[in-house]
Amino acid sequence: MELLKKKIVEEGRVLPGDILKVDNFLNHQVDVRFMEAVGAEFARRFEGVEVNKILTIETSGIAVASIVSKYFGYCPVVFAKKMDSLNLDKEIYCSEAFSFTKNRNYRIMVSKRYLSADDKVLIIDDFLANGKAVLALKDVVEQSGAELEGVGIVIEKGFMPGGQELRKSGVQVESLAVVKAMDDEGNIEFE
Ligand code: 5GP
């Protein structure tokens, strides 16, 4: 998606540790008009795929997924929670992932009330790096008996193994920009 690549080059910053900071339009401040273009592009790429639920992970996935929902018939968006919360249902699907940005393991939880065998799920997230977040979401979908219809990612770091691993497992993964290489001087190359 050319507009996304342009925004990454003009507004993104490369931080030490292979982190791409795009928090002025995606991860902190959200450019809603631009996210609508992201939603329309996912709809184009997943045309003909039946989706009745979008699954994401808190926190950064929520804004993207909520806007993307508009392009999939305003289907409900379920976000996996990362922290134990007193008001979370007792009946939950649970999985574990390793956080690339925080360098530690974390648990994700989804209430059994919001995901079941009748669901056709599109997973949406802001970034794909090692793939651990998406694999944990995929695990939750499998536990629920729902169908995983695809994975939509705004920015994939193609030099990290997550995308390849997921595609190898047969999942349709659509990334709107795939970063091939980036360096501390801020040079960013796309696939
Ligand atoms: P993975 O689980 O694929 O290794 O990492 C994906 C998760 O880590 C995403 O949910 C995203 O929030 C975060 N993440 C990974 N790489 C980056 C990055 O370069 N920049 C930002 N802002 N988040 C990232």
PDB file of C-alpha atoms and ligand atoms in Angstrom:
ATOM      1  CA  MET A   1       0.000   0.000   0.000  1.00  0.00           C
ATOM      2  CA  GLU A   2       1.869   3.012  -1.342  1.00  0.00           C
ATOM      3  CA  LEU A   3       0.314   5.594   0.976  1.00  0.00           C
ATOM      4  CA  LEU A   4       1.345   3.533   4.000  1.00  0.00           C
ATOM      5  CA  LYS A   5       4.925   3.187   2.770  1.00  0.00           C
ATOM      6  CA  LYS A   6       5.064   6.949   2.204  1.00  0.00           C
ATOM      7  CA  LYS A   7       3.796   7.600   5.724  1.00  0.00           C
ATOM      8  CA  ILE A   8       6.317   5.167   7.229  1.00  0.00           C
ATOM      9  CA  VAL A   9       9.200   6.857   5.392  1.00  0.00           C
ATOM     10  CA  GLU A  10       8.036  10.402   6.188  1.00  0.00           C
ATOM     11  CA  GLU A  11       6.738   9.945   9.729  1.00  0.00           C
ATOM     12  CA  GLY A  12       8.360   6.766  11.080  1.00  0.00           C
ATOM     13  CA  ARG A  13      11.466   6.558  13.211  1.00  0.00           C
ATOM     14  CA  VAL A  14      13.794   3.606  13.627  1.00  0.00           C
ATOM     15  CA  LEU A  15      14.734   2.944  17.253  1.00  0.00           C
ATOM     16  CA  PRO A  16      17.537   0.721  18.512  1.00  0.00           C
ATOM     17  CA  GLY A  17      16.547  -2.943  18.716  1.00  0.00           C
ATOM     18  CA  ASP A  18      14.766  -3.043  15.355  1.00  0.00           C
ATOM     19  CA  ILE A  19      11.758  -1.108  16.584  1.00  0.00           C
ATOM     20  CA  LEU A  20       9.877   1.017  14.091  1.00  0.00           C
ATOM     21  CA  LYS A  21       8.052   3.855  15.799  1.00  0.00           C
ATOM     22  CA  VAL A  22       4.975   5.030  13.975  1.00  0.00           C
ATOM     23  CA  ASP A  23       3.118   6.379  16.945  1.00  0.00           C
ATOM     24  CA  ASN A  24       1.917   9.560  15.265  1.00  0.00           C
ATOM     25  CA  PHE A  25      -0.534   7.656  13.072  1.00  0.00           C
ATOM     26  CA  LEU A  26      -0.804   4.091  14.379  1.00  0.00           C
ATOM     27  CA  ASN A  27       0.367   3.334  17.913  1.00  0.00           C
ATOM     28  CA  HIS A  28      -0.360   6.382  20.032  1.00  0.00           C
ATOM     29  CA  GLN A  29      -2.063   9.076  17.991  1.00  0.00           C
ATOM     30  CA  VAL A  30      -4.377   7.500  15.426  1.00  0.00           C
ATOM     31  CA  ASP A  31      -4.946   8.954  11.947  1.00  0.00           C
ATOM     32  CA  VAL A  32      -8.552   7.825  11.531  1.00  0.00           C
ATOM     33  CA  ARG A  33      -8.927   8.884   7.903  1.00  0.00           C
ATOM     34  CA  PHE A  34      -5.791   6.958   7.041  1.00  0.00           C
ATOM     35  CA  MET A  35      -6.988   3.939   9.037  1.00  0.00           C
ATOM     36  CA  GLU A  36     -10.138   3.971   6.917  1.00  0.00           C
ATOM     37  CA  ALA A  37      -7.928   3.575   3.852  1.00  0.00           C
ATOM     38  CA  VAL A  38      -6.234   0.677   5.673  1.00  0.00           C
ATOM     39  CA  GLY A  39      -9.645  -0.894   6.296  1.00  0.00           C
ATOM     40  CA  ALA A  40     -10.658  -0.519   2.654  1.00  0.00           C
ATOM     41  CA  GLU A  41      -7.401  -2.133   1.543  1.00  0.00           C
ATOM     42  CA  PHE A  42      -7.930  -5.127   3.866  1.00  0.00           C
ATOM     43  CA  ALA A  43     -11.460  -5.477   2.479  1.00  0.00           C
ATOM     44  CA  ARG A  44     -10.034  -5.556  -1.046  1.00  0.00           C
ATOM     45  CA  ARG A  45      -7.408  -8.151  -0.139  1.00  0.00           C
ATOM     46  CA  PHE A  46      -9.870 -10.385   1.708  1.00  0.00           C
ATOM     47  CA  GLU A  47     -12.645  -9.976  -0.849  1.00  0.00           C
ATOM     48  CA  GLY A  48     -14.854 -13.070  -0.953  1.00  0.00           C
ATOM     49  CA  VAL A  49     -13.643 -14.270   2.440  1.00  0.00           C
ATOM     50  CA  GLU A  50     -16.468 -14.684   4.918  1.00  0.00           C
ATOM     51  CA  VAL A  51     -15.705 -12.904   8.200  1.00  0.00           C
ATOM     52  CA  ASN A  52     -18.110 -12.395  11.097  1.00  0.00           C
ATOM     53  CA  LYS A  53     -15.630 -11.449  13.813  1.00  0.00           C
ATOM     54  CA  ILE A  54     -12.351  -9.579  14.069  1.00  0.00           C
ATOM     55  CA  LEU A  55      -9.886 -10.630  16.750  1.00  0.00           C
ATOM     56  CA  THR A  56      -7.012  -8.465  17.907  1.00  0.00           C
ATOM     57  CA  ILE A  57      -4.873  -7.885  20.959  1.00  0.00           C
ATOM     58  CA  GLU A  58      -4.728  -4.933  23.311  1.00  0.00           C
ATOM     59  CA  THR A  59      -3.577  -2.198  23.147  1.00  0.00           C
ATOM     60  CA  SER A  60      -2.406  -1.065  19.728  1.00  0.00           C
ATOM     61  CA  GLY A  61      -4.547  -3.521  17.781  1.00  0.00           C
ATOM     62  CA  ILE A  62      -7.818  -2.118  19.120  1.00  0.00           C
ATOM     63  CA  ALA A  63      -7.925   1.159  17.196  1.00  0.00           C
ATOM     64  CA  VAL A  64      -6.948  -0.451  13.901  1.00  0.00           C
ATOM     65  CA  ALA A  65      -9.345  -3.389  14.289  1.00  0.00           C
ATOM     66  CA  SER A  66     -12.264  -1.163  15.263  1.00  0.00           C
ATOM     67  CA  ILE A  67     -11.892   0.970  12.160  1.00  0.00           C
ATOM     68  CA  VAL A  68     -11.300  -2.076   9.940  1.00  0.00           C
ATOM     69  CA  SER A  69     -14.584  -3.596  11.208  1.00  0.00           C
ATOM     70  CA  LYS A  70     -16.499  -0.957   9.242  1.00  0.00           C
ATOM     71  CA  TYR A  71     -15.222  -2.600   6.026  1.00  0.00           C
ATOM     72  CA  PHE A  72     -16.304  -6.076   7.155  1.00  0.00           C
ATOM     73  CA  GLY A  73     -19.955  -5.289   7.758  1.00  0.00           C
ATOM     74  CA  TYR A  74     -19.342  -3.679  11.151  1.00  0.00           C
ATOM     75  CA  CYS A  75     -18.698  -7.132  12.611  1.00  0.00           C
ATOM     76  CA  PRO A  76     -17.820  -7.269  16.328  1.00  0.00           C
ATOM     77  CA  VAL A  77     -14.215  -6.725  17.352  1.00  0.00           C
ATOM     78  CA  VAL A  78     -12.900  -8.875  20.190  1.00  0.00           C
ATOM     79  CA  PHE A  79      -9.599  -7.948  21.728  1.00  0.00           C
ATOM     80  CA  ALA A  80      -7.514 -10.357  23.754  1.00  0.00           C
ATOM     81  CA  LYS A  81      -6.665  -8.966  27.176  1.00  0.00           C
ATOM     82  CA  LYS A  82      -3.144  -9.146  28.433  1.00  0.00           C
ATOM     83  CA  MET A  83      -3.714  -8.710  32.129  1.00  0.00           C
ATOM     84  CA  ASP A  84      -5.789 -10.554  34.690  1.00  0.00           C
ATOM     85  CA  SER A  85      -8.746  -8.411  35.415  1.00  0.00           C
ATOM     86  CA  LEU A  86     -11.194  -8.903  38.269  1.00  0.00           C
ATOM     87  CA  ASN A  87     -14.188  -8.441  36.024  1.00  0.00           C
ATOM     88  CA  LEU A  88     -13.059 -10.872  33.328  1.00  0.00           C
ATOM     89  CA  ASP A  89     -15.289 -13.955  32.972  1.00  0.00           C
ATOM     90  CA  LYS A  90     -14.050 -17.130  34.635  1.00  0.00           C
ATOM     91  CA  GLU A  91     -14.552 -19.124  31.428  1.00  0.00           C
ATOM     92  CA  ILE A  92     -11.714 -18.005  29.201  1.00  0.00           C
ATOM     93  CA  TYR A  93      -9.429 -19.150  26.425  1.00  0.00           C
ATOM     94  CA  CYS A  94      -5.869 -18.507  27.395  1.00  0.00           C
ATOM     95  CA  SER A  95      -2.545 -18.559  25.590  1.00  0.00           C
ATOM     96  CA  GLU A  96       0.969 -17.249  26.032  1.00  0.00           C
ATOM     97  CA  ALA A  97       3.245 -15.123  23.878  1.00  0.00           C
ATOM     98  CA  PHE A  98       6.641 -13.501  24.085  1.00  0.00           C
ATOM     99  CA  SER A  99       6.635  -9.729  23.749  1.00  0.00           C
ATOM    100  CA  PHE A 100       9.107  -8.392  21.246  1.00  0.00           C
ATOM    101  CA  THR A 101       8.906  -4.823  22.499  1.00  0.00           C
ATOM    102  CA  LYS A 102       8.833  -5.668  26.249  1.00  0.00           C
ATOM    103  CA  ASN A 103      11.191  -8.659  26.123  1.00  0.00           C
ATOM    104  CA  ARG A 104       9.065 -10.889  28.344  1.00  0.00           C
ATOM    105  CA  ASN A 105       6.309 -13.494  28.243  1.00  0.00           C
ATOM    106  CA  TYR A 106       2.705 -12.507  28.718  1.00  0.00           C
ATOM    107  CA  ARG A 107      -0.643 -14.285  28.895  1.00  0.00           C
ATOM    108  CA  ILE A 108      -3.547 -13.404  26.653  1.00  0.00           C
ATOM    109  CA  MET A 109      -7.156 -14.087  27.542  1.00  0.00           C
ATOM    110  CA  VAL A 110     -10.450 -14.064  25.657  1.00  0.00           C
ATOM    111  CA  SER A 111     -13.802 -14.755  27.275  1.00  0.00           C
ATOM    112  CA  LYS A 112     -15.517 -17.883  25.936  1.00  0.00           C
ATOM    113  CA  ARG A 113     -18.650 -15.768  25.519  1.00  0.00           C
ATOM    114  CA  TYR A 114     -17.104 -13.868  22.611  1.00  0.00           C
ATOM    115  CA  LEU A 115     -15.584 -16.612  20.487  1.00  0.00           C
ATOM    116  CA  SER A 116     -17.161 -19.920  19.504  1.00  0.00           C
ATOM    117  CA  ALA A 117     -17.219 -22.625  16.846  1.00  0.00           C
ATOM    118  CA  ASP A 118     -19.700 -20.586  14.762  1.00  0.00           C
ATOM    119  CA  ASP A 119     -17.227 -17.759  14.201  1.00  0.00           C
ATOM    120  CA  LYS A 120     -15.243 -16.959  11.078  1.00  0.00           C
ATOM    121  CA  VAL A 121     -12.349 -14.913  12.342  1.00  0.00           C
ATOM    122  CA  LEU A 122     -10.040 -12.351  10.814  1.00  0.00           C
ATOM    123  CA  ILE A 123      -7.065 -11.535  13.031  1.00  0.00           C
ATOM    124  CA  ILE A 124      -5.895  -7.916  12.727  1.00  0.00           C
ATOM    125  CA  ASP A 125      -2.787  -6.400  14.305  1.00  0.00           C
ATOM    126  CA  ASP A 126      -0.574  -3.371  13.841  1.00  0.00           C
ATOM    127  CA  PHE A 127       2.787  -5.175  13.528  1.00  0.00           C
ATOM    128  CA  LEU A 128       4.061  -8.634  12.712  1.00  0.00           C
ATOM    129  CA  ALA A 129       7.599  -9.390  13.875  1.00  0.00           C
ATOM    130  CA  ASN A 130       8.359 -12.832  15.349  1.00  0.00           C
ATOM    131  CA  GLY A 131       4.700 -13.719  15.039  1.00  0.00           C
ATOM    132  CA  LYS A 132       4.214 -14.597  18.701  1.00  0.00           C
ATOM    133  CA  ALA A 133       1.217 -12.325  19.246  1.00  0.00           C
ATOM    134  CA  VAL A 134      -0.584 -13.651  16.158  1.00  0.00           C
ATOM    135  CA  LEU A 135       0.314 -17.271  17.015  1.00  0.00           C
ATOM    136  CA  ALA A 136      -1.204 -16.809  20.477  1.00  0.00           C
ATOM    137  CA  LEU A 137      -4.374 -15.366  18.879  1.00  0.00           C
ATOM    138  CA  LYS A 138      -4.438 -18.271  16.413  1.00  0.00           C
ATOM    139  CA  ASP A 139      -4.151 -20.675  19.354  1.00  0.00           C
ATOM    140  CA  VAL A 140      -7.166 -19.007  20.992  1.00  0.00           C
ATOM    141  CA  VAL A 141      -9.164 -19.306  17.733  1.00  0.00           C
ATOM    142  CA  GLU A 142      -8.275 -23.005  17.541  1.00  0.00           C
ATOM    143  CA  GLN A 143      -9.290 -23.593  21.176  1.00  0.00           C
ATOM    144  CA  SER A 144     -12.684 -22.051  20.434  1.00  0.00           C
ATOM    145  CA  GLY A 145     -13.273 -24.235  17.373  1.00  0.00           C
ATOM    146  CA  ALA A 146     -13.795 -21.111  15.230  1.00  0.00           C
ATOM    147  CA  GLU A 147     -12.471 -20.869  11.681  1.00  0.00           C
ATOM    148  CA  LEU A 148      -9.405 -18.683  11.110  1.00  0.00           C
ATOM    149  CA  GLU A 149     -10.078 -16.961   7.775  1.00  0.00           C
ATOM    150  CA  GLY A 150      -6.957 -14.836   7.590  1.00  0.00           C
ATOM    151  CA  VAL A 151      -4.518 -12.445   9.219  1.00  0.00           C
ATOM    152  CA  GLY A 152      -4.326  -8.747   8.308  1.00  0.00           C
ATOM    153  CA  ILE A 153      -1.245  -6.838   9.395  1.00  0.00           C
ATOM    154  CA  VAL A 154      -0.532  -3.152   8.877  1.00  0.00           C
ATOM    155  CA  ILE A 155       3.286  -3.393   8.994  1.00  0.00           C
ATOM    156  CA  GLU A 156       5.242  -6.635   8.707  1.00  0.00           C
ATOM    157  CA  LYS A 157       8.943  -6.713   9.506  1.00  0.00           C
ATOM    158  CA  GLY A 158       9.867  -9.079   6.709  1.00  0.00           C
ATOM    159  CA  PHE A 159      13.366  -9.578   8.079  1.00  0.00           C
ATOM    160  CA  MET A 160      11.830 -11.336  11.082  1.00  0.00           C
ATOM    161  CA  PRO A 161      10.394 -14.853  10.868  1.00  0.00           C
ATOM    162  CA  GLY A 162       6.727 -14.419  11.891  1.00  0.00           C
ATOM    163  CA  GLY A 163       5.219 -13.884   8.437  1.00  0.00           C
ATOM    164  CA  GLN A 164       7.003 -16.791   6.843  1.00  0.00           C
ATOM    165  CA  GLU A 165       6.087 -19.145   9.670  1.00  0.00           C
ATOM    166  CA  LEU A 166       2.405 -18.200   9.510  1.00  0.00           C
ATOM    167  CA  ARG A 167       2.185 -18.461   5.711  1.00  0.00           C
ATOM    168  CA  LYS A 168       3.880 -21.866   5.883  1.00  0.00           C
ATOM    169  CA  SER A 169       1.096 -23.043   8.174  1.00  0.00           C
ATOM    170  CA  GLY A 170      -1.390 -22.264   5.394  1.00  0.00           C
ATOM    171  CA  VAL A 171      -2.895 -19.041   6.771  1.00  0.00           C
ATOM    172  CA  GLN A 172      -3.657 -16.171   4.362  1.00  0.00           C
ATOM    173  CA  VAL A 173      -1.512 -13.341   5.708  1.00  0.00           C
ATOM    174  CA  GLU A 174      -1.936  -9.897   4.142  1.00  0.00           C
ATOM    175  CA  SER A 175       0.536  -7.239   5.216  1.00  0.00           C
ATOM    176  CA  LEU A 176       0.000  -3.752   3.820  1.00  0.00           C
ATOM    177  CA  ALA A 177       3.689  -2.855   4.038  1.00  0.00           C
ATOM    178  CA  VAL A 178       6.540  -5.301   4.406  1.00  0.00           C
ATOM    179  CA  VAL A 179       9.796  -3.774   5.659  1.00  0.00           C
ATOM    180  CA  LYS A 180      12.737  -5.617   4.150  1.00  0.00           C
ATOM    181  CA  ALA A 181      15.459  -3.748   6.007  1.00  0.00           C
ATOM    182  CA  MET A 182      15.898  -0.717   8.232  1.00  0.00           C
ATOM    183  CA  ASP A 183      18.846   0.853   9.999  1.00  0.00           C
ATOM    184  CA  ASP A 184      19.611   3.300  12.801  1.00  0.00           C
ATOM    185  CA  GLU A 185      20.085   6.125  10.262  1.00  0.00           C
ATOM    186  CA  GLY A 186      16.402   5.821   9.501  1.00  0.00           C
ATOM    187  CA  ASN A 187      16.754   4.159   6.100  1.00  0.00           C
ATOM    188  CA  ILE A 188      13.781   1.909   5.477  1.00  0.00           C
ATOM    189  CA  GLU A 189      13.517  -0.494   2.546  1.00  0.00           C
ATOM    190  CA  PHE A 190      10.350  -2.292   1.513  1.00  0.00           C
ATOM    191  CA  GLU A 191       9.779  -5.604  -0.220  1.00  0.00           C
TER     192      GLU A 191
HETATM  193  P1  5GP B   1       5.495 -10.354  17.390  1.00  0.00           P
HETATM  194  O1  5GP B   1       4.630 -11.035  18.402  1.00  0.00           O
HETATM  195  O2  5GP B   1       5.094 -10.649  15.973  1.00  0.00           O
HETATM  196  O3  5GP B   1       6.960 -10.594  17.632  1.00  0.00           O
HETATM  197  O4  5GP B   1       5.321  -8.781  17.615  1.00  0.00           O
HETATM  198  C1  5GP B   1       4.113  -8.186  17.319  1.00  0.00           C
HETATM  199  C2  5GP B   1       3.652  -7.294  18.422  1.00  0.00           C
HETATM  200  O5  5GP B   1       4.741  -6.549  18.968  1.00  0.00           O
HETATM  201  C3  5GP B   1       2.652  -6.308  17.883  1.00  0.00           C
HETATM  202  O6  5GP B   1       1.420  -6.512  18.545  1.00  0.00           O
HETATM  203  C4  5GP B   1       3.232  -4.926  18.176  1.00  0.00           C
HETATM  204  O7  5GP B   1       2.432  -4.280  19.127  1.00  0.00           O
HETATM  205  C5  5GP B   1       4.618  -5.173  18.743  1.00  0.00           C
HETATM  206  N1  5GP B   1       5.710  -4.779  17.808  1.00  0.00           N
HETATM  207  C6  5GP B   1       6.600  -5.604  17.203  1.00  0.00           C
HETATM  208  N2  5GP B   1       7.496  -4.907  16.499  1.00  0.00           N
HETATM  209  C7  5GP B   1       7.168  -3.610  16.628  1.00  0.00           C
HETATM  210  C8  5GP B   1       7.737  -2.387  16.119  1.00  0.00           C
HETATM  211  O8  5GP B   1       8.745  -2.348  15.395  1.00  0.00           O
HETATM  212  N3  5GP B   1       7.113  -1.239  16.459  1.00  0.00           N
HETATM  213  C9  5GP B   1       6.000  -1.228  17.253  1.00  0.00           C
HETATM  214  N4  5GP B   1       5.448  -0.035  17.526  1.00  0.00           N
HETATM  215  N5  5GP B   1       5.442  -2.350  17.767  1.00  0.00           N
HETATM  216  C10 5GP B   1       6.022  -3.529  17.459  1.00  0.00           C
END
